[in-house]
Short mmCIF file of C-alpha atoms and ligand atoms in Angstrom, two decimals:
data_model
loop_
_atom_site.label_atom_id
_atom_site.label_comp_id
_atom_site.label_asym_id
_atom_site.label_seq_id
_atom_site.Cartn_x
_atom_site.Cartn_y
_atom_site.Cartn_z
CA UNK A 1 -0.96 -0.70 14.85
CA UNK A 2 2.12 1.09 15.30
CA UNK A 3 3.55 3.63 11.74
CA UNK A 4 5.17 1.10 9.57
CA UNK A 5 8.96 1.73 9.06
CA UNK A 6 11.38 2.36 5.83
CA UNK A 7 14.97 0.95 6.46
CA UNK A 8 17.44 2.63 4.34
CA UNK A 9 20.74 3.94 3.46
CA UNK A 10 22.81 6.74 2.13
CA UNK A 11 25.37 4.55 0.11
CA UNK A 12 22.80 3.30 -2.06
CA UNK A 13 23.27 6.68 -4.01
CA UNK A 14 26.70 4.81 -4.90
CA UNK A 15 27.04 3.42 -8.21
CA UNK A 16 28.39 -0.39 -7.60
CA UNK A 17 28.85 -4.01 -9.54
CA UNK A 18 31.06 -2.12 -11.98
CA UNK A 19 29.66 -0.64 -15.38
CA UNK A 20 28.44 -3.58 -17.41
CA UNK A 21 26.47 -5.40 -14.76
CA UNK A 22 22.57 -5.63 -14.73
CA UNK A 23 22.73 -4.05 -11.11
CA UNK A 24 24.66 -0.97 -12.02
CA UNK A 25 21.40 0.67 -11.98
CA UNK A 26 20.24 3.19 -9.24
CA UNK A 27 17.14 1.09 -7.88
CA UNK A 28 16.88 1.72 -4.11
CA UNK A 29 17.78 4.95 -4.48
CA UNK A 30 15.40 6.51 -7.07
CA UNK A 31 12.74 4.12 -4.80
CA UNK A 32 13.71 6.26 -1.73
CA UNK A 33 13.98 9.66 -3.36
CA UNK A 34 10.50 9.18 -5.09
CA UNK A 35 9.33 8.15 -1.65
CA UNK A 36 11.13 11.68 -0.14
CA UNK A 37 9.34 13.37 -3.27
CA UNK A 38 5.71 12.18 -2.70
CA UNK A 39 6.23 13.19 1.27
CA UNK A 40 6.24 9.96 2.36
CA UNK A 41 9.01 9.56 4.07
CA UNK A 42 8.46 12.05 6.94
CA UNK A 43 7.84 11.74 10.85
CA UNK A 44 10.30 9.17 11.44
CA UNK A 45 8.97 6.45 8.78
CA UNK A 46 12.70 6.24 7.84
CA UNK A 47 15.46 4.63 9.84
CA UNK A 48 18.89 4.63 8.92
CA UNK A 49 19.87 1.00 8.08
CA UNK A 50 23.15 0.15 10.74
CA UNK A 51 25.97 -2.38 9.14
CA UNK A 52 26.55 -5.95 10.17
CA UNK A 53 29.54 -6.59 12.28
CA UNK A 54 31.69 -9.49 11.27
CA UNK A 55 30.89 -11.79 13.99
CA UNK A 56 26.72 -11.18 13.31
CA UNK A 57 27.58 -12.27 9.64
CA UNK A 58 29.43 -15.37 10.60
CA UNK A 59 26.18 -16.51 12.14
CA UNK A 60 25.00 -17.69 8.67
CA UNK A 61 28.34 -17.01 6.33
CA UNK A 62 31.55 -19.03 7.13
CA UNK A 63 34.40 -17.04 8.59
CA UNK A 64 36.57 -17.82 5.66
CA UNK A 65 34.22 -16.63 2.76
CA UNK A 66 33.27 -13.28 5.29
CA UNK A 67 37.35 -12.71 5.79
CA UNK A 68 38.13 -13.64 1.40
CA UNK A 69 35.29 -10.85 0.70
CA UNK A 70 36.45 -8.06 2.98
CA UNK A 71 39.68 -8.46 1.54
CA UNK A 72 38.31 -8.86 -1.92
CA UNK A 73 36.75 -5.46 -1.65
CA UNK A 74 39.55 -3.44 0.03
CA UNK A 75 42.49 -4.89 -2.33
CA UNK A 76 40.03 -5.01 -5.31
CA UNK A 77 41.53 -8.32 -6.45
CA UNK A 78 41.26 -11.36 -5.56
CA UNK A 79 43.41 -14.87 -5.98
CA UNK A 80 42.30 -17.44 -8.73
CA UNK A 81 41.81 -20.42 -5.76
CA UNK A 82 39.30 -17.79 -3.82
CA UNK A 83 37.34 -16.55 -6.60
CA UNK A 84 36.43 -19.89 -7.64
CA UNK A 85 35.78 -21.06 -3.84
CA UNK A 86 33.53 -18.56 -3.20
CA UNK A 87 32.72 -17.10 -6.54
CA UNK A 88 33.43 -13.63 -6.09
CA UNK A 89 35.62 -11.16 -8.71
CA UNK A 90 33.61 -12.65 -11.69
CA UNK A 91 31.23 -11.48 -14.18
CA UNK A 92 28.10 -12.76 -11.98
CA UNK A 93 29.11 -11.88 -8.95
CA UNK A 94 32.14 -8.59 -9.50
CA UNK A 95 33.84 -6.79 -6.89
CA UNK A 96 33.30 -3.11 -6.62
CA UNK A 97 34.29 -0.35 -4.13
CA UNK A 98 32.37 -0.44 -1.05
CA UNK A 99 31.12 -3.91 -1.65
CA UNK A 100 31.87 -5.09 1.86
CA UNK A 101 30.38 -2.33 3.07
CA UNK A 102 26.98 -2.60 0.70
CA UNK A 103 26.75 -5.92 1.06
CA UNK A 104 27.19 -5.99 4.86
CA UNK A 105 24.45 -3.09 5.37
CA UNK A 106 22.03 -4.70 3.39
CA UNK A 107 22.57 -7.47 6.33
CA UNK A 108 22.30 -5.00 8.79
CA UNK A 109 19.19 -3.59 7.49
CA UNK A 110 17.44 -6.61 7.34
CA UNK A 111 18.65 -7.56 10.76
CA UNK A 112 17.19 -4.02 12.60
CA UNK A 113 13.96 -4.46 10.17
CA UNK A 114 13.00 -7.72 11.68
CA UNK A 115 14.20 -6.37 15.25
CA UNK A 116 11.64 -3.73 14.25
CA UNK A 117 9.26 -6.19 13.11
CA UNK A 118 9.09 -7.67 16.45
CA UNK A 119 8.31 -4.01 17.88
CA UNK A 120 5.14 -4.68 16.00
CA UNK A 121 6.22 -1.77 13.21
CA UNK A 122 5.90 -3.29 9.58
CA UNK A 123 9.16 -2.80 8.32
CA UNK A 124 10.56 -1.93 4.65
CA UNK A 125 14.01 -2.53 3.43
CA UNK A 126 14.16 -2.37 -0.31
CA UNK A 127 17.81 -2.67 0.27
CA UNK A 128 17.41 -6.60 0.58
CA UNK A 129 15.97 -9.60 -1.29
CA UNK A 130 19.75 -10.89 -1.66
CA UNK A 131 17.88 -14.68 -1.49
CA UNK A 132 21.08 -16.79 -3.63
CA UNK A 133 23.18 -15.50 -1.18
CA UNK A 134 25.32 -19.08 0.27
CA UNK A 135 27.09 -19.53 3.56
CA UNK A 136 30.05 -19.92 1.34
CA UNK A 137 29.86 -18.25 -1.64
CA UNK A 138 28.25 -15.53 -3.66
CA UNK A 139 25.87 -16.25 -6.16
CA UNK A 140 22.99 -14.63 -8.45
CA UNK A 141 24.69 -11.21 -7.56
CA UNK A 142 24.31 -11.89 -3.78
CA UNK A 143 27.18 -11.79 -1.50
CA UNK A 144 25.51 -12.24 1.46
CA UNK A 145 21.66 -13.30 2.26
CA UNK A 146 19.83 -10.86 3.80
CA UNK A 147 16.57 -12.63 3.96
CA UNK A 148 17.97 -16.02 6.34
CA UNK A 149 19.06 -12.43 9.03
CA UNK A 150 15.66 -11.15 8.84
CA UNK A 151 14.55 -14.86 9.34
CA UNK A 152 16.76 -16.01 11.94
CA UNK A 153 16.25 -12.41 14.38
CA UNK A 154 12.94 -13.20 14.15
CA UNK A 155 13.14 -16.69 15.60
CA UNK A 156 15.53 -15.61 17.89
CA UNK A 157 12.88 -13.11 19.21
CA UNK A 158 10.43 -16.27 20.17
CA UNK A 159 8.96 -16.32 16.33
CA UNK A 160 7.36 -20.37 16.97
CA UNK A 161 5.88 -20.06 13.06
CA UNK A 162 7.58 -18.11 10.54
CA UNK A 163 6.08 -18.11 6.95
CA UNK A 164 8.73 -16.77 3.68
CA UNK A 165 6.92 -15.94 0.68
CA UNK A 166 9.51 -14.83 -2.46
CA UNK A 167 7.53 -13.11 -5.37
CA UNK A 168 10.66 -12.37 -6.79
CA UNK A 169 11.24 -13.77 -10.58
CA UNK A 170 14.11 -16.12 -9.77
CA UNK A 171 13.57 -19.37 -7.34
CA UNK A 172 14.53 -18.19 -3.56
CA UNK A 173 17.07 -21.43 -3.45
CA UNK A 174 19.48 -19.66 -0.39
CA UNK A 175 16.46 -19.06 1.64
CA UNK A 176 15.23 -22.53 1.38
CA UNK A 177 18.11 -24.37 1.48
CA UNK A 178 18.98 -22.43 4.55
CA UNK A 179 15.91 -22.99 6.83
CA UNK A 180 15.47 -26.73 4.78
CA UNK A 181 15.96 -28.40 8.41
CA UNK A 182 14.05 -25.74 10.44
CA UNK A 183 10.26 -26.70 11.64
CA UNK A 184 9.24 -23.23 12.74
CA UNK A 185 10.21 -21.76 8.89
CA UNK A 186 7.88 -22.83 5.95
CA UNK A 187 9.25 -21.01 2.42
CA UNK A 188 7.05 -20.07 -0.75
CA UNK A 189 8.84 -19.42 -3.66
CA UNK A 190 6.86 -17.98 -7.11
CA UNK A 191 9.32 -17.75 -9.59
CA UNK A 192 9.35 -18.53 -13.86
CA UNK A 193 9.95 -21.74 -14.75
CA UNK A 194 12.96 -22.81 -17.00
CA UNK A 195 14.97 -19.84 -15.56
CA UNK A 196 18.78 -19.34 -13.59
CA UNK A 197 19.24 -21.11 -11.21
CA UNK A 198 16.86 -23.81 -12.27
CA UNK A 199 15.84 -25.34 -9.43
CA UNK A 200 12.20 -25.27 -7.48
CA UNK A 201 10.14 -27.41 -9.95
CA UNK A 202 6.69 -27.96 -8.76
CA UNK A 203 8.18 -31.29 -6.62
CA UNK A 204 10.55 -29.71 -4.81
CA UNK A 205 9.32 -29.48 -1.59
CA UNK A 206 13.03 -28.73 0.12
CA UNK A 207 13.13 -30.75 3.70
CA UNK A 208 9.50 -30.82 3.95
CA UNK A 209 8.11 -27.34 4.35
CA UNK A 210 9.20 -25.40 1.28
CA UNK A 211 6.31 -25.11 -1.41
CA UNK A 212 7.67 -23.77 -5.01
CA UNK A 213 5.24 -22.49 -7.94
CA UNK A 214 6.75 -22.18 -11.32
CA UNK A 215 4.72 -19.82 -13.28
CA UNK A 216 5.20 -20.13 -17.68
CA UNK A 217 6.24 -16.84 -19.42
CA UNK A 218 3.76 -14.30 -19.23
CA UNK A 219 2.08 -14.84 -16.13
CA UNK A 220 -0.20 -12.18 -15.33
CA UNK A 221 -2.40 -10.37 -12.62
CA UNK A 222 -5.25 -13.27 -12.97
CA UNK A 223 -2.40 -15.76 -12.39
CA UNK A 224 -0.88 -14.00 -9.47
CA UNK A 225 -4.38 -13.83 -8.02
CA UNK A 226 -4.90 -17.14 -8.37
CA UNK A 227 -1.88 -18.66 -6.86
CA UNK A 228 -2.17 -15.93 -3.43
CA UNK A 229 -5.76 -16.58 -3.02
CA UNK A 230 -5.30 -20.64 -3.83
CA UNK A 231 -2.16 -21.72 -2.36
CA UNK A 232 -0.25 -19.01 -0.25
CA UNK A 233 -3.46 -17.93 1.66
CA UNK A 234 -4.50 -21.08 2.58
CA UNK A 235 -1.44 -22.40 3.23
CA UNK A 236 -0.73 -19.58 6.00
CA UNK A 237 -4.35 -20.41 7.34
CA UNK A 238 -2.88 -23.52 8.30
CA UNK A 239 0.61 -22.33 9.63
CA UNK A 240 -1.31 -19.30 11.48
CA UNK A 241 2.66 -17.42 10.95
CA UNK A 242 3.40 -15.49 14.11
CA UNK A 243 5.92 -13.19 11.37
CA UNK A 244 5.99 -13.18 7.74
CA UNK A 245 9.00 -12.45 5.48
CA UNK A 246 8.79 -11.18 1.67
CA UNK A 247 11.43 -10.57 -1.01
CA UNK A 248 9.44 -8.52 -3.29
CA UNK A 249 12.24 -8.51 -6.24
CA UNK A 250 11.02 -6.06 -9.13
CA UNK A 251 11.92 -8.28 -11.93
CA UNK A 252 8.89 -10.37 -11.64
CA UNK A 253 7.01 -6.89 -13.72
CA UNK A 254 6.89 -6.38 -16.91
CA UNK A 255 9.61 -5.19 -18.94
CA UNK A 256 12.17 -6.48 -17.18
CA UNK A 257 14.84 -7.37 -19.37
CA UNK A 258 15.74 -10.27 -17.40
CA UNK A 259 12.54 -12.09 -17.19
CA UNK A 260 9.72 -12.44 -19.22
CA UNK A 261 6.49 -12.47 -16.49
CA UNK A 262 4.13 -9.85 -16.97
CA UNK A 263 2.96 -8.57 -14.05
CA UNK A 264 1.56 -4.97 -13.12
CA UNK A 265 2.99 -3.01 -10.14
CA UNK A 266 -0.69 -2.85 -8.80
CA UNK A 267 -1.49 -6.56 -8.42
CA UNK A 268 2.04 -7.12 -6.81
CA UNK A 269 1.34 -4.14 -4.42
CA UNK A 270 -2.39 -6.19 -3.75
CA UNK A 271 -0.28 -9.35 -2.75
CA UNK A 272 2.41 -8.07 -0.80
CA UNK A 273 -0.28 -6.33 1.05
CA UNK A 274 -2.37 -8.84 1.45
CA UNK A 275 0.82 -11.36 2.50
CA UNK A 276 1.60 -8.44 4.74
CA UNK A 277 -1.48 -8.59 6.84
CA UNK A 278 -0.83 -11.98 7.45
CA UNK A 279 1.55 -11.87 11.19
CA UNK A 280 1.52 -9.58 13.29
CA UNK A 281 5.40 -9.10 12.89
CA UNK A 282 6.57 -8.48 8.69
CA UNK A 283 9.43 -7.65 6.97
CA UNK A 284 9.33 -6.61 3.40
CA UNK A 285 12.87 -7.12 1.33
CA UNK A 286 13.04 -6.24 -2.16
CA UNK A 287 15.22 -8.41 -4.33
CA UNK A 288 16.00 -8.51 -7.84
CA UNK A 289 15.33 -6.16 -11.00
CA UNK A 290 16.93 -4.90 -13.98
CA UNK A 291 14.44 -2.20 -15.55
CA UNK A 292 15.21 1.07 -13.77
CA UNK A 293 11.97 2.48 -14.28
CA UNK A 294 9.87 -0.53 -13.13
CA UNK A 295 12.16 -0.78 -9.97
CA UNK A 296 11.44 2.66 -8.46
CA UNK A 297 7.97 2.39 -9.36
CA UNK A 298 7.03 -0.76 -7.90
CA UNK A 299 9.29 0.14 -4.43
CA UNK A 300 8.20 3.30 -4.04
CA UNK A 301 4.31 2.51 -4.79
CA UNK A 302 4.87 -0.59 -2.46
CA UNK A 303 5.98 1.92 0.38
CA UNK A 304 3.04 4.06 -0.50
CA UNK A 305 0.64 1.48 -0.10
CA UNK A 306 1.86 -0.78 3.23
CA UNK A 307 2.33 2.68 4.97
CA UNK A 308 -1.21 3.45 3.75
CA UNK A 309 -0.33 7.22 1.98
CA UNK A 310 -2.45 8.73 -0.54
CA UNK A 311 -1.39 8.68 -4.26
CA UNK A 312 -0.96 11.66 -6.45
CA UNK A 313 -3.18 11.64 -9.34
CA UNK A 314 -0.11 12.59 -11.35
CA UNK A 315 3.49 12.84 -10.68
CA UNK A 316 4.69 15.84 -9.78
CA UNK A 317 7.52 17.27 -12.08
CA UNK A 318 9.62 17.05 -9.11
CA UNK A 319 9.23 13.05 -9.36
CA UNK A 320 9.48 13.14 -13.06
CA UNK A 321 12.20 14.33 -12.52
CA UNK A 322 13.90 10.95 -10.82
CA UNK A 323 12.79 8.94 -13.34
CA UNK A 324 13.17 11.33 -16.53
CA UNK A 325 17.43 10.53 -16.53
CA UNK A 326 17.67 6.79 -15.54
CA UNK A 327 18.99 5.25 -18.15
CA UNK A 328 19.22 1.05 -18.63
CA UNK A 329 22.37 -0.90 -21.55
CA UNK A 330 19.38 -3.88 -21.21
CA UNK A 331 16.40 -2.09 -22.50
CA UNK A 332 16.16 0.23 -25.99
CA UNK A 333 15.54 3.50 -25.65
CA UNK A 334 12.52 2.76 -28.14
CA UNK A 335 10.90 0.46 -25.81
CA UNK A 336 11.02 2.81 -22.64
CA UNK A 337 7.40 3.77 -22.06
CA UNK A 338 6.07 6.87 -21.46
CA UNK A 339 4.29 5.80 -18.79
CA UNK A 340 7.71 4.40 -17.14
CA UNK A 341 8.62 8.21 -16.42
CA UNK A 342 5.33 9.44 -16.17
CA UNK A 343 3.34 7.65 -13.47
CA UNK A 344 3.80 5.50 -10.70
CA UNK A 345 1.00 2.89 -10.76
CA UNK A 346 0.47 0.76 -14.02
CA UNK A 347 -2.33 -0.54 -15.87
CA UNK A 348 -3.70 -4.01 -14.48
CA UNK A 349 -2.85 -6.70 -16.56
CA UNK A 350 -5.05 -9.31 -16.41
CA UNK A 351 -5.64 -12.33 -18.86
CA UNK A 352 -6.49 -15.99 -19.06
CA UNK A 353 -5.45 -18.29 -16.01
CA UNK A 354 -3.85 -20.75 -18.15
CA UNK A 355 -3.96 -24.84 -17.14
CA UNK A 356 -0.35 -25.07 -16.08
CA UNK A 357 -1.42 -22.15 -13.35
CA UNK A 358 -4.37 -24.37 -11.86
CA UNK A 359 -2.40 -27.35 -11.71
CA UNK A 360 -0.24 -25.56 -8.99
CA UNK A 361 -2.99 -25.27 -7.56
ZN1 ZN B 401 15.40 -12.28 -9.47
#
C-alpha cells in the first residue's frame, strides 16, 4: 500500500462567497494548517492541487454556463437573463474574486486525486464535496461538481464498478443525477430528511442504482453504525467497487448551524475509514459545513486517521492556536465549546437506534 496523498491548495487561505455567506469561513485551510501543525503533512503526503482547463470542465459543464461564470468572476457582475439561467451572482450561489479560479481548482483537484487514486495512493482533497454542482447551473453553493471529475477519471482509467457514498448532511442530487444512466456507478446518499434540496426520500432510487437514506434530526453514532454496517457494507459486498468515492461534508456533526444531525467526528472518521478500505482505488472529497471549529477538526482528524498518524494526547498550543481566532455570524459565541478549540477528536455520541433508522434498513 503505497503513502496516501493530501491534495491541496494555497488559495484556500483566500477569504471568498463575500462576507455574509455560510462559506465565508476558513475551512480547508485551518484543516490543512492543523494537518502542517500535527506534522502530518510531511514527506510528500501533500500535492499541490493543479486547475481545470476550460475544455476538461466542459466535459460535464456546458460551454455556455463555463464561459457566463468566467466572465461572472472577472467583471464581478453579471446580466439579469444569466444569473437566473445559471443561478450565479445571488445570495445562494454569490460571485467573489477568484471564484473561477476556486471553483475550477477544486475540479482540478479532484481530477489529479482520482488520477492518483488509480496510482493506488488513497487520495484526500478536502477542497471538494461540491455534489449540487449542475451541468448548467450553480446550486447549493456549488459552481462546479467536483465529485462527477473524480468519478468520471476514474472510469476513464478502466474503473468497471465504481461505488459513491455521500455522508454529507444535504442529499448528493448532482452526483446522482449525473451518473443516473451509468451501469458501472452505483450512488449512496445519507443525508437529513425534510432538508434543502428536498429530494432523496427513501424511494428514490435515481435510474436504478442510486440508494438514498434519510436520517430524522439527531441521528447519532449508533445510527451511523447501523446504516454502514446494514446497508452500505453490504451493498458494496455485492458491487465488489473496483474505486470508491466519498464526500465527507462536515455539516453532518454536531453543531453545525445548518443541520441538526448529531454526529461525533470519531464515528464519521470510523466510516469513512471503513468505506475507504473498500477499492483498491479512493478518493475522499469533503463537502459542506458551516461550524468553523467542527470543520477543521473533522478534516484534519480524517487526514490523521486514513494516513494512519498518531494523535496527540492534547493539542499543542501551536494548534490551539488555529482554532483559538476562527470566528462563525451562525453560531453564538456562548455556544462555542471549549472543546471546539481545545481538542481534535470528540466525545462518541451514541444513543437509541430509533425505528425510522431500521426501516432503512
Ligand atoms: Zn451539506
Amino acid at each position: 500500500m503505497q503513502a496516501p496523498v493530501f491534495v491541496g491548495h494555497d488559495l484556500y487561505r483566500q477569504a471568498a462567497y463575500g462576507r455574509h455567506h455560510p462559506l465565508a469561513i476558513p475551512r480547508v485551510e485551518s484543516a490543512t494548517e492543523l494537518c502542517r501543525t500535527l506534522g502530518w503533512l510531511e514527506n510528500g503526503a501533500y500535492c499541490i492541487s493543479p486547475h481545470a482547463s476550460e475544455a476538461q470542465l466542459e466535459r460535464f459543464h456546458s460551454a455556455g454556463y463555463v464561459a457566463a461564470l468566467r466572465t461572472a468572476s472577472e467583471t464581478g457582475s453579471v446580466p439579469a437573463g444569466v444569473r437566473q439561467r445559471h443561478g450565479i451572482g445571488t445570495m445562494e450561489n454569490p460571485l467573489f474574486p477568484g471564484l473561477f479560479e476556486r471553483a475550477s481548482t477544486s475540479v482540478g483537484g479532484s481530477i489529479r486525486a482520482a488520477e492518483l487514486a488509480l496510482q493506488g495512493r488513497l487520495a484526500f482533497h478536502p477542497a471538494g464535496g461540491t455534489h449540487h454542482g449542475r451541468p448548467d447551473r450553480a446550486s447549493g453553493f456549488c459552481y462546479f461538481n467536483d465529485p462527477v471529475f473524480a468519478i468520471l477519471t476514474l472510469l476513464d482509467g478502466g474503473v468497471e464498478r465504481l461505488l459513491y457514498v455521500d455522508l454529507d448532511a444535504h442529499h448528493g442530487d448532482g452526483v446522482q443525477d449525473a451518473f443516473a444512466q451509468d451501469p458501472r456507478v452505483h450512488t449512496v446518499s445519507i443525508h437529513e430528511q425534510g432538508r434543502w434540496p428536498y429530494t432523496g426520500g427513501a424511494e428514490d432510487v435515481g435510474g436504478g442504482r442510486a440508494r438514498n437514506l434519510p436520517v430524522p434530526r439527531g441521528f447519532n453514532d449508533s445510527e451511523l453504525a447501523v446504516l454502514v454496517d446494514g446497508v452500505v457494507l453490504p451493498l458494496a459486498q455485492r458491487i465488489r467497487p473496483e474505486a470508491v468515492v466519498l464526500t465527507c461534508g462536515a455539516d453532518a456533526l454536531e453543531g453545525d448551524p445548518l443541520s441538526a444531525m448529531a454526529l461525533s467526528n470519531v464515528a464519521l472518521w470510523s466510516a469513512v475509514e471503513a468505506l475507504a478500505a473498500l477499492a483498491p482505488a479512493t478518493v475522499v472529497l469533503g463537502g459542506g459545513g458551516y461550524n468553523p471549529w467542527t470543520v477543521a477538526r473533522y478534516w484534519a482528524g480524517l487526514w490523521g486517521r486514513l494516513s494512519e498518524k498518531e494523535f496527540p494526547r492534547a493539542l499543542a498550543p501551536e494548534a490551539r492556536a488555529i482554532l483559538e481566532p476562527l470566528r462563525c455570524d451562525l453560531i453564538d459565541e456562548e455556544d462555542v465549546r471549549a472543546e471546539w478549540r481545545e481538542t481534535l477528536a470528540d466525545a462518541p455520541n451514541p444513543g437509541p437506534v430509533r425505528r425510522e433508522i431500521h426501516d432503512l434498513v
